Coordinates of C-alpha atoms and ligand atoms in Angstrom, one line a residue:
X1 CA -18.3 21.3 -8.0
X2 CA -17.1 18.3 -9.5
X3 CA -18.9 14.9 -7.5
X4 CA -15.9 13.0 -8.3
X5 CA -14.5 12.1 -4.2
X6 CA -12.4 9.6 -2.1
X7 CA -13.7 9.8 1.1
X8 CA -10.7 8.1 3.9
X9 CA -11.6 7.0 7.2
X10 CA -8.9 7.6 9.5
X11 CA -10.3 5.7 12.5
X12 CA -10.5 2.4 9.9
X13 CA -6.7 3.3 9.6
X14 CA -6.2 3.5 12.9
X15 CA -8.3 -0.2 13.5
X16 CA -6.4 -1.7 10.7
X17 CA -2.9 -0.4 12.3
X18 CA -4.0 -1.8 16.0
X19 CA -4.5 -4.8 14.2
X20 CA -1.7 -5.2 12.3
X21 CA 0.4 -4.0 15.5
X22 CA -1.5 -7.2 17.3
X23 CA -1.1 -10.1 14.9
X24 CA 2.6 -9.0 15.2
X25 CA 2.7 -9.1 18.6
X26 CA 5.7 -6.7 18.6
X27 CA 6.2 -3.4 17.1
X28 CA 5.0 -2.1 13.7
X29 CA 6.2 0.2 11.6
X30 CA 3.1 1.3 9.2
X31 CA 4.3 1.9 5.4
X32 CA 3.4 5.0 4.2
X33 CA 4.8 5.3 0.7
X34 CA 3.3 6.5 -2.4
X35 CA 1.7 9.0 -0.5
X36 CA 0.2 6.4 1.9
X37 CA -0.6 4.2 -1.3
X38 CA -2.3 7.0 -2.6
X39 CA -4.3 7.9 0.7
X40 CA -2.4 11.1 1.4
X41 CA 0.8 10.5 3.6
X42 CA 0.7 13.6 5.6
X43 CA -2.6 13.2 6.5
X44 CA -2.0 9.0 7.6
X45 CA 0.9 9.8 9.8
X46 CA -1.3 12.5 11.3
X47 CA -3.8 10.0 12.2
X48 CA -1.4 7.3 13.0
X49 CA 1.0 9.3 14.5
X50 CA 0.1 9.1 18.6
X51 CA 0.3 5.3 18.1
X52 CA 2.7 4.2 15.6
X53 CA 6.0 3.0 15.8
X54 CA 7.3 4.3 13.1
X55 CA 6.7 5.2 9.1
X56 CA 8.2 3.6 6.2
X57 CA 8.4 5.5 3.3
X58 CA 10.5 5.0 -0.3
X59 CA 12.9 7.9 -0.2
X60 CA 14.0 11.1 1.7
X61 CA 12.2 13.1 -0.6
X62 CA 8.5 11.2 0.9
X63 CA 10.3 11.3 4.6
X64 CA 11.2 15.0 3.9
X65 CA 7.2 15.7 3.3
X66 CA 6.5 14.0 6.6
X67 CA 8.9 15.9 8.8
X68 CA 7.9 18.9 7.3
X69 CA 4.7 18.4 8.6
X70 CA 5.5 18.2 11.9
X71 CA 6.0 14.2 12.1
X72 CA 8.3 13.6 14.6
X73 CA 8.5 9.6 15.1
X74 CA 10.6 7.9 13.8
X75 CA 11.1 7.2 9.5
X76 CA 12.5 4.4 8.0
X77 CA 13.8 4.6 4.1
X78 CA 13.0 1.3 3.2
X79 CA 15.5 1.4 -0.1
X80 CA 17.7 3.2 2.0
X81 CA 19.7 6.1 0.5
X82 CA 20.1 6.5 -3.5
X83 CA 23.2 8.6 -3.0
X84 CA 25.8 8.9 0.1
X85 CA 25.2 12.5 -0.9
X86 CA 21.9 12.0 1.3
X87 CA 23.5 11.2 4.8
X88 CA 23.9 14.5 6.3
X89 CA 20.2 15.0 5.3
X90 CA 19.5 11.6 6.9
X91 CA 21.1 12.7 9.9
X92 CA 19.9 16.2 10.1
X93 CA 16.5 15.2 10.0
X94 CA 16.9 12.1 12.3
X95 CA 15.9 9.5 9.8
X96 CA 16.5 5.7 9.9
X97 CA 17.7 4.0 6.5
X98 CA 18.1 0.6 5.4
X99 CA 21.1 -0.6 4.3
X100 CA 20.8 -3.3 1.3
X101 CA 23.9 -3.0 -1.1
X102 CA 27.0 -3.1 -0.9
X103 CA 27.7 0.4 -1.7
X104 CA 25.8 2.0 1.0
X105 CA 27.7 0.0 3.5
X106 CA 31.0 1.6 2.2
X107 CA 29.4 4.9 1.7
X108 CA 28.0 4.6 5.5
X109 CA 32.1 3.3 6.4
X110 CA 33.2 6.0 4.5
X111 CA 30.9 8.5 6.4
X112 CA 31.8 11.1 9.4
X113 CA 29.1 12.3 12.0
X114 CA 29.1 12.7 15.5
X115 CA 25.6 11.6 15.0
X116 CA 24.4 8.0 15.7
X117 CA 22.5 6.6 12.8
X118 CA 19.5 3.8 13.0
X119 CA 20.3 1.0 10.4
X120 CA 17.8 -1.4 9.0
X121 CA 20.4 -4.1 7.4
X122 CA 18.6 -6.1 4.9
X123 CA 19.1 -9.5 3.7
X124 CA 18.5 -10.6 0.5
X125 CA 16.2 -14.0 1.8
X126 CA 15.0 -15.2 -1.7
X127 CA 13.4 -12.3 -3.5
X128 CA 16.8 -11.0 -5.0
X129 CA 15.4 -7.5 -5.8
X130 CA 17.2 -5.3 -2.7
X131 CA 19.4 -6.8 -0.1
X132 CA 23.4 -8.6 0.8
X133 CA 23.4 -11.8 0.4
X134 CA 24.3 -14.3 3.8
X135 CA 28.0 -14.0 3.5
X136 CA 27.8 -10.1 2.6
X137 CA 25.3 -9.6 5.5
X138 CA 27.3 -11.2 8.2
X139 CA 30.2 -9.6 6.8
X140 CA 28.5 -6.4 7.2
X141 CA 27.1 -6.8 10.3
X142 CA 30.8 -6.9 11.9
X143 CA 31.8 -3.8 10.0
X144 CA 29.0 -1.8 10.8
X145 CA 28.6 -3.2 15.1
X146 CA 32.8 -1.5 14.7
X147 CA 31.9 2.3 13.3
X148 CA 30.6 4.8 16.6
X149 CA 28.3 6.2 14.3
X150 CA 26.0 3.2 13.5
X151 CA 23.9 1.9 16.5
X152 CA 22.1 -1.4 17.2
X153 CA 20.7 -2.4 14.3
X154 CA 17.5 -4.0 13.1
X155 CA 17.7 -7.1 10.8
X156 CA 15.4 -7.1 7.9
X157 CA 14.4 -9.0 4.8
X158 CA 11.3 -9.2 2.2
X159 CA 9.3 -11.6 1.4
X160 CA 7.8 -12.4 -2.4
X161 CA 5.4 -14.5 -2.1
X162 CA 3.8 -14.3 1.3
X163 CA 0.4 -14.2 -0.8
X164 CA 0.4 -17.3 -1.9
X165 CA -0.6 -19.5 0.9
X166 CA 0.4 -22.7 -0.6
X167 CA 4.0 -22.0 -1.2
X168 CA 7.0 -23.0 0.3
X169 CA 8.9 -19.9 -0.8
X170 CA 7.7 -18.2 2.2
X171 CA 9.4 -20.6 5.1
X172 CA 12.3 -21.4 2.9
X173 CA 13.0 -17.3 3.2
X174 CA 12.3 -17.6 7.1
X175 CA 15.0 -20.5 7.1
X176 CA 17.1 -18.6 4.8
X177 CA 16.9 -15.4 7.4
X178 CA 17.0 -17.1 10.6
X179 CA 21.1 -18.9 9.5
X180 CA 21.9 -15.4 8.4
X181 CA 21.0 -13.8 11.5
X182 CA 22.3 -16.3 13.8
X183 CA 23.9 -15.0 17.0
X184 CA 24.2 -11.3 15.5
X185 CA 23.1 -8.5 17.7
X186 CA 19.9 -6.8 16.7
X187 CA 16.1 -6.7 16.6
X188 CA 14.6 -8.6 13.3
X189 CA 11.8 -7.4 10.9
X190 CA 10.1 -9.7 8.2
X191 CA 6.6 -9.3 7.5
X192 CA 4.6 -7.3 5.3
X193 CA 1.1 -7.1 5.3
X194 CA 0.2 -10.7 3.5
X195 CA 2.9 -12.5 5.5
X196 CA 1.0 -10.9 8.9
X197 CA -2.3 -12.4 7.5
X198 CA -1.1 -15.3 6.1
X199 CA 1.7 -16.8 8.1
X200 CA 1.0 -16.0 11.6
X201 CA 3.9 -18.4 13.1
X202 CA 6.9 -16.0 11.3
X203 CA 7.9 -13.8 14.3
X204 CA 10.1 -10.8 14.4
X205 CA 10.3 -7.7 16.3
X206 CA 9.1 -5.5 14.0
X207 CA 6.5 -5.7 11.3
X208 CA 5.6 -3.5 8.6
X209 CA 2.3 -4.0 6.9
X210 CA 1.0 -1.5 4.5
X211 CA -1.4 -2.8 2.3
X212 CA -3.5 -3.7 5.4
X213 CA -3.4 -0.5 7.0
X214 CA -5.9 0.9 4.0
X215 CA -8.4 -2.3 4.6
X216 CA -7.5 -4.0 1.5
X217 CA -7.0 -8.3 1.7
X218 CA -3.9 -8.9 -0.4
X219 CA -4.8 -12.6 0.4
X220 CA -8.2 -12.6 -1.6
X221 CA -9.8 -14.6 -2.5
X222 CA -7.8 -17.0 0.0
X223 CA -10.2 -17.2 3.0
X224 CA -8.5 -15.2 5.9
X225 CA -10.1 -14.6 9.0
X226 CA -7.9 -11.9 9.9
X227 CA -8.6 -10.4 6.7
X228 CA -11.8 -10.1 7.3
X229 CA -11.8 -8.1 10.3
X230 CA -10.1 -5.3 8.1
X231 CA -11.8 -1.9 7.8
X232 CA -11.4 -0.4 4.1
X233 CA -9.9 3.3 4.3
X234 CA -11.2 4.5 1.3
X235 CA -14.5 5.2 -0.5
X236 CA -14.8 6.6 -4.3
X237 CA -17.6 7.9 -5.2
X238 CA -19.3 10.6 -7.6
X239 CA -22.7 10.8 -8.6
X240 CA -24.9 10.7 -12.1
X241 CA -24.6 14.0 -13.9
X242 CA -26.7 12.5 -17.0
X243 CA -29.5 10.2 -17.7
X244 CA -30.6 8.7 -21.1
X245 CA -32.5 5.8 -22.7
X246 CA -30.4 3.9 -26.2
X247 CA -32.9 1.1 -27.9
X248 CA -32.2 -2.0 -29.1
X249 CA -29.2 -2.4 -30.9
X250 CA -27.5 1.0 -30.1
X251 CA -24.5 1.8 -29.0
X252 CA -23.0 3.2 -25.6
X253 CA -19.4 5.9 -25.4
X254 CA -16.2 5.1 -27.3
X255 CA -15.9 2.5 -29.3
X256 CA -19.1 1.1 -29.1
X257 CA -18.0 -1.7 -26.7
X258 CA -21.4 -1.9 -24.8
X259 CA -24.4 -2.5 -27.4
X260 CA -27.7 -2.6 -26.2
X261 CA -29.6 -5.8 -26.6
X262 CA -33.1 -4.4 -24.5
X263 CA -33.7 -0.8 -23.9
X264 CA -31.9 0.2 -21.7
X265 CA -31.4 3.8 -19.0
X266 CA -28.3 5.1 -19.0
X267 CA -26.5 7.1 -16.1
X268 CA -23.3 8.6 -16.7
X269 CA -21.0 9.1 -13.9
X270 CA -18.6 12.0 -13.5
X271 CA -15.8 9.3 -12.7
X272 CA -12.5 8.2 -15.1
X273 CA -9.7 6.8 -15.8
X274 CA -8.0 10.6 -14.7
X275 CA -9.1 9.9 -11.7
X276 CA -7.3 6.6 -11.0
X277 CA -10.6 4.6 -11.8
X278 CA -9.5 1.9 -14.4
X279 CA -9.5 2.2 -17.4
X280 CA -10.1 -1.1 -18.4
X281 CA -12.5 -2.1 -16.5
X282 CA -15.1 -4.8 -18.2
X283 CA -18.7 -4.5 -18.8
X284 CA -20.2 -5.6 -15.5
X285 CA -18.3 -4.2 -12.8
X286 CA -19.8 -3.9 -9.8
X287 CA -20.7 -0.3 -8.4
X288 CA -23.1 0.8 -5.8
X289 CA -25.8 2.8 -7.2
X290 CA -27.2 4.4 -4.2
X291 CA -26.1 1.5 -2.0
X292 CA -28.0 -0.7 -4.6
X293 CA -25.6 -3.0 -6.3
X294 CA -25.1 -2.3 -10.1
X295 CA -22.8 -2.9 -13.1
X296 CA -20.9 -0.6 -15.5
X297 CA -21.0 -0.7 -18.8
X298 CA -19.5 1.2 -21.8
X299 CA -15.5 2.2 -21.5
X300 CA -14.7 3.7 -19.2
X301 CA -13.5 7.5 -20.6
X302 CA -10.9 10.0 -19.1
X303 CA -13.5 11.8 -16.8
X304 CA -16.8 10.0 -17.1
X305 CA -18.0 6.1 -16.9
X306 CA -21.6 4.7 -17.4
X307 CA -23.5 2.5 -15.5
X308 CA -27.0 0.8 -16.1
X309 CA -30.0 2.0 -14.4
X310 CA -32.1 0.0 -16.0
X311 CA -32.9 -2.0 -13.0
X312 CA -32.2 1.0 -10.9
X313 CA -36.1 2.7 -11.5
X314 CA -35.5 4.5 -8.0
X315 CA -32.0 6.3 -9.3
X316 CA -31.4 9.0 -11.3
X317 CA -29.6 12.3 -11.7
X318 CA -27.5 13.2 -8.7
X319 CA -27.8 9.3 -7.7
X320 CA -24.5 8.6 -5.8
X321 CA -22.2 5.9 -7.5
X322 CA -19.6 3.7 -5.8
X323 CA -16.7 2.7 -7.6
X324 CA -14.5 1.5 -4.6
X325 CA -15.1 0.9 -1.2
X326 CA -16.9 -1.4 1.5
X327 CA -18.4 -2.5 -1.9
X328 CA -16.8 -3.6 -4.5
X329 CA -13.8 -3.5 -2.1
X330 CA -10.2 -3.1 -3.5
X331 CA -9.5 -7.0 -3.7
X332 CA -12.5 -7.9 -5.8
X333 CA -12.3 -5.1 -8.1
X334 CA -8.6 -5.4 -8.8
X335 CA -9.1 -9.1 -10.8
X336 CA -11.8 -8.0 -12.4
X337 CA -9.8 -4.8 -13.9
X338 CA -6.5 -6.8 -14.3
X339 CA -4.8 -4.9 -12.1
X340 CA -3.9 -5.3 -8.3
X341 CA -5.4 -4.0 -5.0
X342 CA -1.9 -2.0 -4.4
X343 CA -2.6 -0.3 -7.2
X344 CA -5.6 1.0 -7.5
X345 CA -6.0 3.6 -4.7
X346 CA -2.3 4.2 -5.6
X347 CA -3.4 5.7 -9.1
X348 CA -5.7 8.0 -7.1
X349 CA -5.5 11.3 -9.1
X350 CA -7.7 14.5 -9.3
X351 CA -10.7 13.2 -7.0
X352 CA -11.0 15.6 -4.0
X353 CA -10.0 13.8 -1.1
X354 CA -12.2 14.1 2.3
X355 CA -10.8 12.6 5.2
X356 CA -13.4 11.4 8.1
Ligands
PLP1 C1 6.1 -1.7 0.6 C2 6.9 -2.5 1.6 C3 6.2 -3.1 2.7 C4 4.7 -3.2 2.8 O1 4.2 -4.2 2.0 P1 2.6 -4.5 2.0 O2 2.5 -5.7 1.2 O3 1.9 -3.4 1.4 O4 2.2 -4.7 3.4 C5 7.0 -3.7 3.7 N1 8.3 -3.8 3.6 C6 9.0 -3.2 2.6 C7 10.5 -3.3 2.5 C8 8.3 -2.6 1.5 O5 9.0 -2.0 0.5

């Protein structure tokens, strides 16, 4: 069998939630999407599933997965409905949606059930991606509080740049939120998994981290001592299917990107970019070789990656190599591969998947 793996530890989920549910200080609702950013959503709410809130997921179709599992708490679309086509579904299955454009509070006016639905109503509070603007948000909140099928509501909004600890952006959004919401009925819900790190005076009733639930810092390489109580969720790994020597001056894999300057011992990996690895990860990267730590080097190809052993004289074939993990760990490999810590586990493919 292929060594290629991503081993998830779903009691470092379950820290991560408790600790994301107590930096809160209220209720959480733990974001799920993207199959659990790539963990396996069925398997997340599973573990999650006698002490979470609630699940936020991207669309019914992700929410659909989960109650056909068995999940019975409750699941928030966090777009909310694509198509008014998708409210008997929404009701039928129990689901909560946001509401964040104008057409979907028509659609919802326009609706008939005998069923009482749970609205998220989002404001747009600076990021203008999703979300009604103040005066479209108040005006909504009155229309909606009238209709017997919409219930108390939970007032919402997104932050953009919660990472960045130095901005303003982030209060101005609280500030914009807070005169929106004033003297409406209804829980609120602002922070994401950076704003619960990084901005631990913005309160609401409701969180939603995701990034932090999988033990990833999307504050790095701000220090962060919440941060660094995070568990990572997820370990790739495979092991060295091949060893070889190249001299001086000879080259290593597709385009010849790594030449040797010193003889040196090759191992090759069966790890690539098919597997969510990235692809363009630099010369250098930091893997474990057998807990050692040890650089890549070559390009990375579509189902194998090289490493130097050079300075690894006690590893060889069947060694077991790291890619991700308690070391490197999602936030310092991202930089270093020009991509984000969302992303990688995200781009997950093919690599059996071994839940602890
Ligand atoms: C994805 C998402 C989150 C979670 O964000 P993280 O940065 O991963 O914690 C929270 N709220 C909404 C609306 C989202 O779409």
């Amino acid at each position: 069998m292929r060594p290629a793996q991503a081993l998830i530890d779903l009691e470092a989920l379950r820290h991560n939630y408790r600790l994301a549910r107590r930096l809160g200080g209220g209720k959480a609702l733990a974001v799920i999407k993207a199959d659990a950013y790539g963990h396996g959503a069925v398997a997340c709410a599973r573990a999650l599933e006698a002490e979470a809130d609630g699940f936020g997921v991207a669309c019914i179709e992700e929410a659909l997965e989960l109650r056909r599992a068995g999940i019975t708490k409750p699941v928030l679309l966090l777009e909310g409905f694509f198509d008014a086509a998708e409210l008997p579904l929404i009701v039928e299955h129990g689901l909560w949606t946001a509401v964040a454009s104008q057409w979907q509070v028509d659609a919802l006016a326009a609706f008939r059930t005998e069923a009482v639905l749970k609205v998220w109503l989002k404001l747009d509070s600076g990021m203008h991606r999703l979300g009604l603007s103040v005066e479209e948000f108040r005006a909504a909140h009155a229309r909606l509080s009238t209709l017997p099928h919409v219930g108390p509501m939970v007032l919402m909004s997104h932050f953009a740049r919660a990472d960045e600890l130095d901005s303003t952006r982030t209060q101005e959004q609280v500030d914009t939120f807070n005169r929106a919401v004033e003297g409406l009925a209804g829980e609120t819900s602002l922070c994401n998994s950076p704003a619960l790190l990084g901005w631990p005076q913005v309160r609401s009733d409701w969180v939603r981290p995701g990034l932090m639930l999988y033990g990833a810092d999307p504050l790095y390489p701000q220090p962060s001592p919440h941060a660094a109580q995070l568990r990572p969720v997820m370990t790739l790994q495979s092991r060295v299917i091949a060893v070889r020597e190249i001299g001086i001056g000879e080259p290593l894999g597709y385009g010849a990107r790594f030449v040797a300057e010193k003889p040196t011992r090759v191992g090759v990996v069966a790890m690539g970019y098919a597997d969510g690895y990235p692809q363009f990860a630099p010369n250098g990267t930091p893997v474990l070789i057998d807990g050692v730590p040890g650089q890549l080097i070559g390009r990375v190809s579509m189902d194998m990656l090289t490493v130097d052993l050079s300075d690894h004289p006690q590893a060889g074939l069947g060694s077991v190599v790291q890619l991700w993990g308690n070391a490197p760990t999602l936030s310092e490999l991202a930089p270093r591969c020009n991509t984000s810590a969302y992303r990688l586990p995200c781009s997950l493919k093919r690599a059996e998947k071994i839940y602890l």
